[in-house]
Structures are given as structure tokens and as C-alpha cells.
Short mmCIF file of C-alpha atoms in Angstrom, two decimals:
data_model
loop_
_atom_site.label_atom_id
_atom_site.label_comp_id
_atom_site.label_asym_id
_atom_site.label_seq_id
_atom_site.Cartn_x
_atom_site.Cartn_y
_atom_site.Cartn_z
CA MET C 1 -0.11 -0.08 0.06
CA ASP C 2 1.40 3.42 -1.12
CA PHE C 3 0.59 7.07 -0.49
CA ILE C 4 1.41 10.40 -2.02
CA GLY C 5 2.46 13.44 0.11
CA ILE C 6 2.26 16.82 -1.64
CA ASP C 7 4.07 19.85 0.14
CA VAL C 8 3.45 23.12 -1.22
CA GLY C 9 5.90 25.79 -0.08
CA THR C 10 7.01 29.30 -0.63
CA SER C 11 9.49 28.65 -3.35
CA GLY C 12 8.15 25.45 -4.79
CA CYS C 13 6.08 22.23 -4.48
CA LYS C 14 7.20 18.61 -4.17
CA ALA C 15 5.26 15.35 -4.06
CA SER C 16 6.43 11.82 -3.46
CA VAL C 17 4.91 8.24 -3.60
CA VAL C 18 5.91 6.69 -0.18
CA SER C 19 5.24 3.00 0.65
CA GLN C 20 3.48 2.01 3.97
CA GLU C 21 7.02 1.20 5.24
CA GLY C 22 8.30 4.80 4.62
CA MET C 23 10.30 4.03 1.35
CA VAL C 24 10.09 6.70 -1.23
CA LYS C 25 9.35 5.34 -4.64
CA LYS C 26 9.42 8.39 -6.74
CA SER C 27 9.39 12.07 -6.18
CA ALA C 28 9.26 15.20 -8.27
CA GLN C 29 9.52 18.96 -7.74
CA ARG C 30 8.97 22.25 -9.30
CA GLU C 31 10.18 25.80 -8.46
CA TYR C 32 8.34 28.99 -8.76
CA LYS C 33 9.07 32.61 -7.60
CA ILE C 34 7.62 34.96 -5.24
CA LEU C 35 6.28 37.86 -7.21
CA LYS C 36 7.62 41.17 -5.65
CA ASN C 37 7.88 44.87 -6.37
CA ARG C 38 9.74 47.93 -4.63
CA ASN C 39 6.92 48.43 -2.18
CA GLY C 40 7.56 45.18 -0.23
CA TRP C 41 4.76 43.25 -1.86
CA ALA C 42 5.25 39.48 -2.02
CA CYS C 43 2.68 37.29 -3.84
CA LEU C 44 2.52 33.78 -5.17
CA SER C 45 0.61 32.99 -8.40
CA LEU C 46 -2.08 30.53 -7.41
CA SER C 47 -2.58 29.16 -10.79
CA VAL C 48 1.33 28.67 -11.06
CA ILE C 49 1.03 26.53 -7.84
CA TRP C 50 -1.78 24.46 -9.05
CA ASN C 51 -0.20 23.75 -12.43
CA SER C 52 3.17 23.02 -10.44
CA VAL C 53 1.07 20.45 -8.41
CA ARG C 54 -0.40 18.87 -11.52
CA ASP C 55 3.01 18.78 -12.95
CA VAL C 56 4.76 16.92 -10.13
CA LEU C 57 1.74 14.53 -9.81
CA LYS C 58 1.93 13.58 -13.43
CA GLU C 59 5.72 12.96 -13.07
CA ILE C 60 5.41 10.50 -10.34
CA SER C 61 2.24 8.78 -11.69
CA SER C 62 4.32 6.03 -13.14
CA ALA C 63 5.00 4.84 -9.50
CA ALA C 64 1.42 5.42 -8.40
CA SER C 65 -0.31 2.21 -9.30
CA GLU C 66 -0.45 1.07 -5.68
CA VAL C 67 -1.39 4.46 -4.14
CA LYS C 68 -4.58 4.59 -1.91
CA ALA C 69 -4.53 8.05 -0.65
CA ALA C 70 -2.86 11.44 -0.73
CA ALA C 71 -2.69 14.53 1.54
CA VAL C 72 -1.40 18.09 1.19
CA SER C 73 0.33 20.62 3.36
CA SER C 74 1.34 24.09 2.67
CA LEU C 75 2.68 27.29 3.89
CA GLY C 76 0.29 29.11 6.36
CA GLU C 77 -1.83 32.22 5.82
CA THR C 78 -2.01 32.43 2.09
CA ILE C 79 -5.53 32.23 0.73
CA ALA C 80 -7.57 31.71 -2.62
CA PHE C 81 -10.96 32.86 -3.46
CA LEU C 82 -13.26 30.61 -5.43
CA ASP C 83 -16.58 31.42 -6.94
CA GLU C 84 -19.74 29.19 -7.20
CA GLY C 85 -18.14 27.68 -10.45
CA ASP C 86 -14.89 26.75 -8.54
CA ARG C 87 -12.92 29.38 -10.49
CA LEU C 88 -10.14 31.45 -9.01
CA LEU C 89 -11.44 34.98 -8.65
CA MET C 90 -7.94 36.41 -8.56
CA ASP C 91 -4.44 34.84 -8.87
CA ASP C 92 -2.63 36.77 -6.27
CA GLY C 93 -1.73 34.80 -3.08
CA MET C 94 -0.38 37.16 -0.56
CA THR C 95 2.44 35.64 1.54
CA TYR C 96 3.40 36.24 5.02
CA ILE C 97 6.28 38.41 4.18
CA ASP C 98 4.14 40.81 2.18
CA SER C 99 4.64 44.42 3.62
CA ARG C 100 0.70 44.85 3.24
CA ASN C 101 0.02 42.49 6.21
CA THR C 102 1.76 44.78 8.57
CA GLU C 103 0.11 48.19 7.09
CA VAL C 104 -3.41 46.43 7.76
CA TRP C 105 -2.55 45.09 11.15
CA LYS C 106 -1.97 48.82 12.07
CA CYS C 107 -5.56 49.30 11.62
CA LEU C 108 -6.79 46.01 13.21
CA GLU C 109 -4.51 45.74 16.28
CA ARG C 110 -6.60 47.94 18.66
CA ARG C 111 -9.96 45.96 18.28
CA ILE C 112 -8.94 43.29 20.51
CA PRO C 113 -6.79 43.51 23.56
CA GLU C 114 -3.37 41.80 22.93
CA LYS C 115 -3.78 39.42 25.73
CA GLU C 116 -7.16 38.35 25.04
CA LEU C 117 -6.32 37.77 21.28
CA TYR C 118 -3.54 35.61 22.50
CA GLU C 119 -5.45 33.64 24.72
CA ILE C 120 -8.02 32.71 22.12
CA THR C 121 -5.77 32.20 19.25
CA GLY C 122 -2.27 31.18 20.67
CA LYS C 123 -0.76 33.50 18.03
CA THR C 124 2.08 35.80 18.83
CA GLN C 125 2.69 37.20 15.19
CA PRO C 126 -0.71 38.52 14.21
CA ARG C 127 0.86 40.95 11.51
CA ILE C 128 1.20 37.85 9.30
CA ALA C 129 -2.16 36.21 9.89
CA THR C 130 -4.87 35.77 7.21
CA VAL C 131 -7.00 38.24 8.77
CA ASN C 132 -4.93 40.98 7.42
CA GLN C 133 -5.04 39.54 3.72
CA TYR C 134 -8.79 39.31 4.04
CA ASN C 135 -9.39 43.07 5.15
CA TYR C 136 -6.85 44.14 2.43
CA TRP C 137 -8.54 42.41 -0.41
CA LYS C 138 -12.00 43.28 1.02
CA ALA C 139 -11.06 46.89 0.94
CA THR C 140 -9.43 46.93 -2.38
CA ARG C 141 -11.05 44.10 -4.35
CA PRO C 142 -14.80 44.44 -3.35
CA GLU C 143 -15.92 42.66 -6.63
CA VAL C 144 -13.96 39.49 -5.39
CA PHE C 145 -16.00 39.36 -2.18
CA GLU C 146 -19.07 39.95 -4.28
CA LYS C 147 -18.60 36.78 -6.24
CA ALA C 148 -16.65 34.70 -3.51
CA ARG C 149 -18.32 31.53 -2.23
CA LYS C 150 -15.21 29.85 -0.70
CA ILE C 151 -11.91 30.82 0.87
CA LEU C 152 -9.39 28.18 1.06
CA PHE C 153 -5.80 27.90 2.19
CA VAL C 154 -3.29 26.73 -0.34
CA ASP C 155 -3.42 23.06 0.89
CA SER C 156 -7.26 23.06 1.03
CA PHE C 157 -7.22 24.79 -2.33
CA VAL C 158 -5.04 21.96 -3.93
CA ALA C 159 -7.11 19.22 -2.11
CA TYR C 160 -10.42 20.91 -3.42
CA MET C 161 -9.03 20.93 -6.81
CA LEU C 162 -8.19 17.18 -6.40
CA SER C 163 -11.36 16.06 -4.61
CA GLY C 164 -14.22 18.61 -5.05
CA GLU C 165 -14.43 18.74 -1.17
CA ALA C 166 -13.05 21.59 1.12
CA ALA C 167 -12.15 21.45 4.77
CA TYR C 168 -9.52 23.07 7.01
CA ASP C 169 -7.65 21.17 9.89
CA TYR C 170 -7.05 22.81 13.06
CA SER C 171 -3.60 24.10 12.37
CA THR C 172 -4.49 25.76 9.35
CA ALA C 173 -7.68 27.29 10.76
CA SER C 174 -5.61 28.73 13.56
CA ASN C 175 -3.48 30.80 11.00
CA THR C 176 -6.73 33.13 10.39
CA LEU C 177 -6.52 34.60 13.66
CA PHE C 178 -10.15 34.10 14.24
CA TYR C 179 -9.99 30.49 15.33
CA ASP C 180 -10.46 29.46 18.97
CA ILE C 181 -7.66 26.81 19.81
CA ASN C 182 -9.35 26.17 23.16
CA THR C 183 -12.81 25.29 21.79
CA TYR C 184 -11.59 24.14 18.27
CA ARG C 185 -14.37 26.42 16.86
CA TRP C 186 -14.42 29.68 14.99
CA SER C 187 -14.50 32.64 17.29
CA ASP C 188 -17.66 34.73 16.64
CA LYS C 189 -16.24 37.41 18.80
CA LEU C 190 -13.20 37.82 16.79
CA ALA C 191 -14.81 37.31 13.49
CA ASP C 192 -17.27 40.25 14.49
CA ALA C 193 -14.30 42.34 15.62
CA TYR C 194 -12.35 42.11 12.30
CA GLY C 195 -15.32 41.97 9.96
CA ILE C 196 -15.13 38.36 9.08
CA ASP C 197 -17.82 36.44 7.03
CA LEU C 198 -17.54 32.98 8.41
CA ASN C 199 -19.92 31.60 5.77
CA LEU C 200 -17.10 31.71 3.40
CA PHE C 201 -14.78 29.44 5.37
CA PRO C 202 -15.28 25.49 5.25
CA GLN C 203 -15.54 23.02 8.16
CA VAL C 204 -12.71 22.58 10.33
CA THR C 205 -11.70 18.91 11.30
CA SER C 206 -8.52 16.92 12.39
CA ALA C 207 -5.95 16.15 9.62
CA GLY C 208 -6.17 12.91 8.07
CA THR C 209 -9.86 12.89 7.80
CA PHE C 210 -11.24 11.50 4.72
CA LEU C 211 -12.28 14.38 2.22
CA GLY C 212 -13.37 12.71 -0.93
CA ASN C 213 -12.20 10.62 -3.73
CA ILE C 214 -10.14 12.06 -6.44
CA ARG C 215 -12.21 13.61 -9.06
CA ARG C 216 -12.55 11.33 -12.20
CA GLU C 217 -11.36 14.05 -14.58
CA VAL C 218 -8.24 14.83 -12.35
CA SER C 219 -7.40 11.00 -12.17
CA GLU C 220 -7.34 10.64 -15.89
CA GLU C 221 -5.58 13.80 -16.65
CA LEU C 222 -2.81 12.85 -14.07
CA ASN C 223 -2.69 9.32 -14.58
CA LEU C 224 -3.49 8.36 -11.00
CA PRO C 225 -5.67 5.34 -9.80
CA ALA C 226 -9.30 6.33 -9.81
CA GLU C 227 -9.72 4.87 -6.07
CA VAL C 228 -7.35 7.53 -4.51
CA LYS C 229 -8.71 8.96 -1.49
CA ILE C 230 -7.85 12.63 -0.70
CA LEU C 231 -7.37 13.33 2.92
CA VAL C 232 -7.38 16.61 4.92
CA GLY C 233 -3.91 17.92 5.14
CA CYS C 234 -2.44 20.52 7.43
CA HIS C 235 -0.04 23.36 7.86
CA ASP C 236 3.35 22.46 6.53
CA GLN C 237 5.01 22.89 9.99
CA ILE C 238 2.61 20.32 11.58
CA SER C 239 3.50 17.87 8.67
CA ALA C 240 7.20 18.41 9.06
CA ALA C 241 6.96 17.96 12.89
CA ILE C 242 5.25 14.54 12.50
CA GLY C 243 7.65 13.36 9.78
CA GLY C 244 10.71 14.58 11.87
CA GLY C 245 9.41 12.41 14.69
CA ALA C 246 7.71 14.97 17.04
CA VAL C 247 4.76 12.46 18.21
CA VAL C 248 5.37 12.73 22.08
CA PRO C 249 5.53 15.87 24.08
CA GLY C 250 9.07 17.02 24.47
CA ASP C 251 10.08 15.97 20.80
CA ALA C 252 11.17 18.94 18.62
CA VAL C 253 11.79 19.46 14.95
CA LEU C 254 13.67 22.32 13.38
CA GLY C 255 11.91 22.85 9.93
CA GLU C 256 14.71 24.09 7.78
CA GLY C 257 13.01 25.43 4.87
CA SER C 258 12.23 28.90 3.68
CA THR C 259 11.58 29.84 7.20
CA GLU C 260 13.08 28.08 10.20
CA ALA C 261 10.50 26.92 12.98
CA LEU C 262 11.26 25.01 16.14
CA ASN C 263 8.21 23.07 16.33
CA LEU C 264 8.10 21.70 19.96
CA LEU C 265 5.29 19.28 20.76
CA VAL C 266 3.66 19.81 24.24
CA GLY C 267 0.64 18.51 26.03
CA ASN C 268 -2.06 20.29 27.81
CA GLU C 269 -0.06 20.26 31.11
CA GLN C 270 2.70 22.25 29.41
CA THR C 271 0.83 24.84 27.64
CA GLU C 272 0.25 27.09 30.68
CA GLN C 273 4.16 27.37 30.77
CA LEU C 274 4.26 28.41 27.03
CA LYS C 275 1.30 30.81 27.79
CA ASN C 276 3.02 32.42 30.81
CA ALA C 277 5.89 33.09 28.57
CA GLY C 278 3.78 34.39 25.67
CA LEU C 279 5.08 31.87 23.07
CA GLN C 280 3.17 30.85 20.07
CA ILE C 281 0.98 27.80 20.26
CA GLU C 282 -0.74 25.87 17.36
CA PRO C 283 -2.99 23.02 17.50
CA PHE C 284 -1.51 19.52 16.56
CA ILE C 285 -3.27 16.60 14.96
CA GLN C 286 -4.88 15.34 18.31
CA LYS C 287 -7.06 17.54 20.46
CA GLY C 288 -5.31 18.44 23.66
CA MET C 289 -1.72 18.52 21.98
CA TYR C 290 -0.11 21.67 20.76
CA ILE C 291 3.06 22.73 18.87
CA SER C 292 4.93 25.48 20.23
CA LEU C 293 5.77 27.13 16.75
CA LEU C 294 8.97 29.32 17.46
CA SER C 295 9.81 30.77 14.12
CA ARG C 296 12.32 33.06 12.16
CA LEU C 297 10.57 34.20 9.08
CA MET C 298 13.67 34.69 6.90
CA HIS C 299 15.92 31.40 6.82
CA GLY C 300 16.23 29.52 3.62
CA ASN C 301 15.17 32.48 1.91
CA CYS C 302 18.22 34.36 2.96
CA ILE C 303 20.33 31.64 1.41
CA LYS C 304 18.42 31.74 -1.84
CA TRP C 305 18.46 35.63 -1.70
CA PHE C 306 22.19 35.58 -1.46
CA VAL C 307 22.90 32.81 -4.30
CA ASN C 308 20.51 34.43 -6.76
CA ASN C 309 21.94 38.15 -6.24
CA PHE C 310 25.50 37.53 -5.53
CA ALA C 311 26.65 34.27 -6.90
CA SER C 312 25.10 34.18 -10.60
CA GLY C 313 28.68 33.81 -11.98
CA LEU C 314 29.49 30.95 -9.64
CA ARG C 315 26.19 29.46 -10.35
CA GLN C 316 26.94 29.38 -13.99
CA ILE C 317 30.38 27.63 -13.43
CA CYS C 318 28.75 25.08 -11.31
CA LYS C 319 26.06 24.43 -13.93
CA ARG C 320 28.77 23.68 -16.62
CA GLU C 321 30.69 21.53 -14.14
CA GLY C 322 27.42 19.67 -13.42
CA CYS C 323 27.30 20.41 -9.49
CA SER C 324 25.05 22.14 -7.23
CA ILE C 325 26.07 25.73 -6.26
CA TYR C 326 24.77 24.69 -2.75
CA ASP C 327 26.95 21.75 -2.59
CA HIS C 328 29.97 23.89 -3.86
CA LEU C 329 29.45 26.59 -1.33
CA ASN C 330 29.17 24.05 1.47
CA GLN C 331 32.20 22.14 0.35
CA ASN C 332 34.18 25.40 0.13
CA CYS C 333 32.77 26.83 3.45
CA PRO C 334 35.91 28.31 5.52
CA GLY C 335 36.46 27.49 9.16
CA ASP C 336 35.45 30.99 10.08
CA SER C 337 33.69 34.03 8.61
CA SER C 338 36.71 36.31 9.23
CA GLY C 339 34.70 38.31 11.85
CA ILE C 340 31.84 39.13 9.30
CA ILE C 341 28.41 39.22 10.99
CA PHE C 342 25.12 38.59 9.04
CA LEU C 343 21.85 39.77 10.53
CA PRO C 344 19.10 37.87 8.57
CA TYR C 345 16.46 40.68 8.84
CA LEU C 346 15.50 40.81 5.17
CA SER C 347 11.75 41.46 5.82
CA ASN C 348 9.90 44.17 7.63
CA THR C 349 7.83 41.48 9.15
CA TYR C 350 10.86 40.33 11.32
CA PHE C 351 10.34 42.82 14.13
CA PRO C 352 6.92 44.10 14.46
CA ASP C 353 8.06 47.10 16.56
CA ILE C 354 10.51 48.32 14.06
CA ASP C 355 8.58 47.56 10.80
CA VAL C 356 11.72 47.85 8.39
CA PRO C 357 13.95 45.37 7.01
CA MET C 358 17.42 45.54 8.74
CA GLY C 359 19.39 42.87 6.83
CA SER C 360 23.17 43.47 7.07
CA PHE C 361 26.63 42.40 6.54
CA ILE C 362 28.79 43.81 9.08
CA GLY C 363 32.75 43.71 9.58
CA MET C 364 33.91 43.15 5.90
CA ASP C 365 37.25 44.20 4.67
CA THR C 366 38.81 43.95 1.23
CA THR C 367 39.87 40.16 1.66
CA ALA C 368 36.28 39.16 2.35
CA ASP C 369 35.11 36.73 -0.50
CA ILE C 370 31.85 34.89 -1.52
CA TYR C 371 32.79 31.91 0.83
CA HIS C 372 33.42 34.13 3.95
CA LEU C 373 30.06 35.71 3.11
CA TYR C 374 28.26 32.48 2.97
CA ARG C 375 30.00 31.23 6.09
CA ALA C 376 28.80 34.39 7.93
CA ILE C 377 25.18 33.82 6.53
CA LEU C 378 25.02 30.15 8.26
CA GLU C 379 26.70 31.69 11.35
CA GLY C 380 24.03 34.37 11.57
CA LEU C 381 20.97 31.93 10.89
CA SER C 382 22.44 29.68 13.68
CA CYS C 383 22.67 32.40 16.00
CA GLU C 384 18.99 33.13 15.48
CA THR C 385 18.20 29.24 16.14
CA ALA C 386 20.18 29.65 19.50
CA GLU C 387 17.58 32.37 20.54
CA LEU C 388 14.72 29.94 19.68
CA PHE C 389 16.31 27.33 22.02
CA ASP C 390 16.69 30.01 24.76
CA LEU C 391 12.93 30.82 24.55
CA ALA C 392 12.10 27.25 25.11
CA ASP C 393 14.65 26.92 27.96
CA ASP C 394 13.48 30.25 29.66
CA CYS C 395 9.87 28.85 30.08
CA GLY C 396 10.89 25.55 31.58
CA VAL C 397 9.96 23.34 28.62
CA ARG C 398 12.21 20.37 28.39
CA ILE C 399 13.26 19.25 24.92
CA ASN C 400 13.97 15.73 24.81
CA LYS C 401 15.46 15.42 21.12
CA ILE C 402 16.21 17.91 18.40
CA THR C 403 15.72 16.75 14.81
CA ALA C 404 16.45 18.99 11.71
CA SER C 405 14.50 18.40 8.47
CA GLY C 406 13.85 20.13 5.30
CA GLY C 407 16.19 21.18 2.32
CA VAL C 408 18.56 23.20 4.31
CA SER C 409 19.41 20.20 6.62
CA ARG C 410 21.17 18.57 3.81
CA SER C 411 24.19 20.92 4.36
CA SER C 412 26.52 19.04 6.77
CA ALA C 413 28.58 22.25 7.05
CA TYR C 414 25.61 24.20 8.22
CA MET C 415 24.21 21.61 10.77
CA GLN C 416 27.78 21.36 12.33
CA ILE C 417 27.90 25.12 12.53
CA LYS C 418 24.34 25.14 14.10
CA ALA C 419 25.47 22.43 16.58
CA ASP C 420 28.56 24.36 17.69
CA ILE C 421 26.53 27.90 18.07
CA THR C 422 23.75 26.22 19.84
CA GLY C 423 25.58 23.87 21.91
CA LYS C 424 22.90 21.27 21.26
CA ARG C 425 23.02 17.66 19.70
CA ILE C 426 21.15 17.90 16.32
CA TYR C 427 19.96 14.98 14.35
CA THR C 428 18.86 14.68 10.79
CA LEU C 429 16.94 12.29 9.03
CA GLU C 430 17.58 9.71 6.24
CA ASN C 431 15.04 11.34 4.21
CA THR C 432 15.00 15.04 4.61
CA GLU C 433 11.50 15.71 3.28
CA ALA C 434 9.94 15.36 6.63
CA GLY C 435 6.67 17.26 5.54
CA ILE C 436 6.16 14.60 2.83
CA HIS C 437 6.87 11.75 5.26
CA GLY C 438 4.55 13.30 7.75
CA LEU C 439 1.63 13.43 5.41
CA ALA C 440 2.41 9.78 4.26
CA MET C 441 2.33 8.84 7.91
CA LEU C 442 -1.03 10.45 8.42
CA CYS C 443 -2.55 8.27 5.51
CA ALA C 444 -0.81 5.18 6.76
CA VAL C 445 -2.44 5.47 10.26
CA GLN C 446 -5.67 6.50 8.61
CA PHE C 447 -5.53 3.21 6.52
CA GLY C 448 -4.73 0.87 9.62
CA CYS C 449 -1.00 0.31 8.56
CA TYR C 450 -0.19 1.43 11.93
CA LYS C 451 -2.11 1.93 15.27
CA ASP C 452 -0.77 5.46 15.83
CA LEU C 453 1.78 8.04 14.78
CA SER C 454 4.27 6.82 17.37
CA GLU C 455 4.37 3.24 15.87
CA ALA C 456 4.59 4.82 12.31
CA SER C 457 7.28 7.06 13.36
CA ARG C 458 9.81 4.20 14.08
CA GLN C 459 9.45 3.18 10.72
CA PHE C 460 9.36 6.36 8.93
CA SER C 461 11.60 8.84 10.86
CA LYS C 462 15.15 7.16 10.70
CA THR C 463 18.18 9.10 11.93
CA ALA C 464 20.85 9.71 9.32
CA CYS C 465 23.36 11.55 11.24
CA CYS C 466 24.00 13.08 14.67
CA TYR C 467 25.83 16.38 14.87
CA THR C 468 27.38 17.06 18.22
CA PRO C 469 29.03 20.35 19.32
CA GLU C 470 32.72 20.17 18.35
CA LYS C 471 34.03 23.39 19.27
CA ASP C 472 33.32 26.56 21.49
CA ALA C 473 31.46 29.18 19.37
CA LEU C 474 30.01 31.29 22.23
CA HIS C 475 32.14 34.22 20.86
CA VAL C 476 30.27 34.15 17.57
CA LEU C 477 26.91 34.00 19.44
CA ARG C 478 27.91 36.88 21.63
CA ARG C 479 29.14 39.02 18.66
CA HIS C 480 25.96 38.28 16.84
CA ARG C 481 23.78 39.46 19.70
CA VAL C 482 25.68 42.58 20.49
CA PHE C 483 25.55 43.78 16.79
CA SER C 484 21.73 42.75 16.47
CA ASN C 485 21.02 44.81 19.52
CA ILE C 486 22.90 47.79 18.30
CA VAL C 487 21.24 47.60 14.92
CA LYS C 488 17.76 47.06 16.32
CA LYS C 489 18.01 50.07 18.65
CA SER C 490 19.53 52.35 16.00
CA TYR C 491 16.49 51.73 13.80
CA LEU C 492 14.18 52.35 16.73
CA ASN C 493 15.67 55.77 17.23
CA LEU C 494 15.42 56.68 13.52
#
């Protein structure tokens, strides 16, 4: 028995056929670009996303004869508007790094007291929530709302296009900022305060719930078996946590993608500690369990930005030589950055009280080259990771095991730097696509291959490597924090 996991991210989508034993039989991926302009707008083309998903599913269909079910995970917050004929009413899918989110939140933030909002939603970053996109499009595109019959997240949009049925899971619903994570219901109070029409949003249920059979025309077009069941998916951080082995309280997974998220699984008894510390909480698969989602919004995006803008010549050389530029940079990464500091604050959503991008290289001289700058980026990102661990430590939540997953975790150079700077032992997985494995695990449990996620995890989430701290890098962390504080204070005083 096989399953398909479909992971839709900010920079591309991936899909794999995975056996019930956790073996990847075939994978495919497509990249796409965030559409930006000088005003800080950042959108994804929803039609490009759907066409990219179709392409990857076609590519893996030759290995899909035994597939019984499929599930989708995606980036949070971004929404799609559909009319009664299931047509997209506009192609723009606003992302969490779009500056318009922050502008709208300035108008909304006083409608509900901050503490009350946190108690209901568990969210600490309201400036990136769906409520901002909703209100922006309502004000600027009223004709869309006149025709809209459904508002879907990217994962539920893809699942709807596959099955003709729509539902959210608890985690995606919580990204709206008007879902009550305590009662597992839409909050009428928040919806009224923010002017939300809840009739446009589908039912909310647990991830892994049967949604519907694949549409016949989609099955025929994509060469997928007609009996494939489409299951309710989830936020990509939740599927990455599951696939990374976070199935019991105290397990933590570092999602190393476009953003970095420390996904720490906690039970009801630990949520009060997190709430007292004001840390972000998101519902997990089972009611009564939560993920403490501590994130840094610019992560893999920083590396991709650097390569795209400063290493185009090197990219062409690597292409001619038949190697990956990322592999080349990792292999030639020096032992230190020669004192160069990188602050990965390339988005104005990074610090809500400052509201301007502050990305910086500091400390360069004429000997600095592309490899020193690359090392500085990895060190700067690792210093930000250390702060995530400090947040968990400060609120007294014990972390049993840290597993890194996602594309960036393939870099052994980076993982060693991260272990040295954080002082933590970090495990990586045999299969770095934890999100897709997490979706396959949900399907496998739903079809009775395993009694629960804990049993499935022992088969799916196998360790590839363990990185232990090899040298004292406390001076790097201290230097980063000093300059980070100086830069933040400088911008606050502008």
C-alpha cells in the first residue's frame, strides 16, 4: 500500500509516492518565484501553484499504481478565493512576508486586547495572519467578495481541486487569527471584531480525515488511480513535525525551509508554561496536544537571496561542471567568517516594533570573498536558532530530542555550525523531506497500517546523522547578539 504526500511551499512544491514502510518510490518537484515589487509586496501565483502540483503528480504517476490516498500540506496564511463555479477570482496569493500585512494590522490591532487575542488564538505574530489579507482584499477588491463562495488555504485549495471537497484542519484554521484553539471552533467574537464572514470558510476537522475521492477528470488527466482518497492536510510545519518524529511531548523538530521553525510538541499540562512566557501555540493533530511554533521568518530565503543576487557567475560555473552551487558553497565553506556578521532581517515583518527590513553584513574588509559571506550567513542563521532554544529553556519546557528536517538540513557544514553555536546535539533524517513523510504517516495510520503516529514514526523517521558540538562558538553568538541589539536600537531611534 502506497501514499502520496504533496508539500506546497513558498519557493516550490514537491510530491512523493511513499510506501507504507516509509520508502520513497518516486519524487518530483517544481520551483516557482515569489512575485515582488519595490513596495515590499510579495505574492505567489495560485494558478502557477496548481499547475506545478499537477506537473509533479503527472511525473510521479508511473510509480503510483498502488497509491490509496494523498494529503497536502502548505505554507500558512495565504488564501485563495473561489466563485460558485470553482474558478479562482484572482491569481494573487499574498504571502506572510508581504508588507501589506503589517500595514493592515496597524488598523486592526486595537480592536481586541493583545492578551485576550493571544488567549483565544495562541498567536504571537498577528501581523502575518490571514485576517490581514482578508481585510486588504475586502477593501481593495470588493468585486471579489461579491462573487466569492469559498476561501481556502493553499493546502485546502489543492485538495479541493483534487477532490471537489473542502475542509481545514485545526492548524491551518488557527492561522486565520479568528479560530479559538481552546474550543476548536471559529470565534464569533473575533470574526465580528475583524469583519469576517464565516460563511466563506469551510468546516474544520482533524488532519487525516477522509475528504473525498479524487475527481474522475483529475485522475484521468494525471494518470492516478481512480480509487485514490484525498485526506485533509495541514500546515506544513505540522506535517514536518510529524515526519521529523515529534509524536510525544518534548520532541522538537527544526523545520529548515524558507523559514525556520522550532516545532516543539507539548501536552495540555505544558501549555500554561508556554502561555506564561507568551510563546506561540498551534493545535496539533490530536485535540489537547499543541505545537509551540517558534519561528524565524527569513531562513532558507536568506540563502536563496544570496545565491540569486551575488553568486550568479558561480552558479553558471557550477552548472557547466554539473554540480549544485549549494554543494559547492558547502564544500568550500571556510572554518570561520573572518569576523563578518550577518543579520538575517531581510523582511519588515521580522520585528513588528521596528517595521523596516534591517538585513546586514557587518565587519567586511577587502579580503572578504563569497565563501566568507556564505559562512557568515550560516553563522547568523544559527545564532537566531540559538535564540529559539533560549526561549524554550526560559519557560521551563524540556526538549528531549532535536531533529532537523527540510532542504537546508542537507548541508553538513551548516548543521555542524548550528550544533557548535547552539551547543545542542542535532539529528538529521535519512529522508530530509519530513513534511512529505509526515503526510504519508497520516495516511498510513488512517488506513490501519499502524495503530498510531508513534508506531509509524519508528518506521518512517530514521536518523541519518547526529551532529554534536565540536568547538566552542560562544564568541560568535555573543558578537551576533551585540550587533543585533545595536542595529535594532539604531532603527528604533530613527
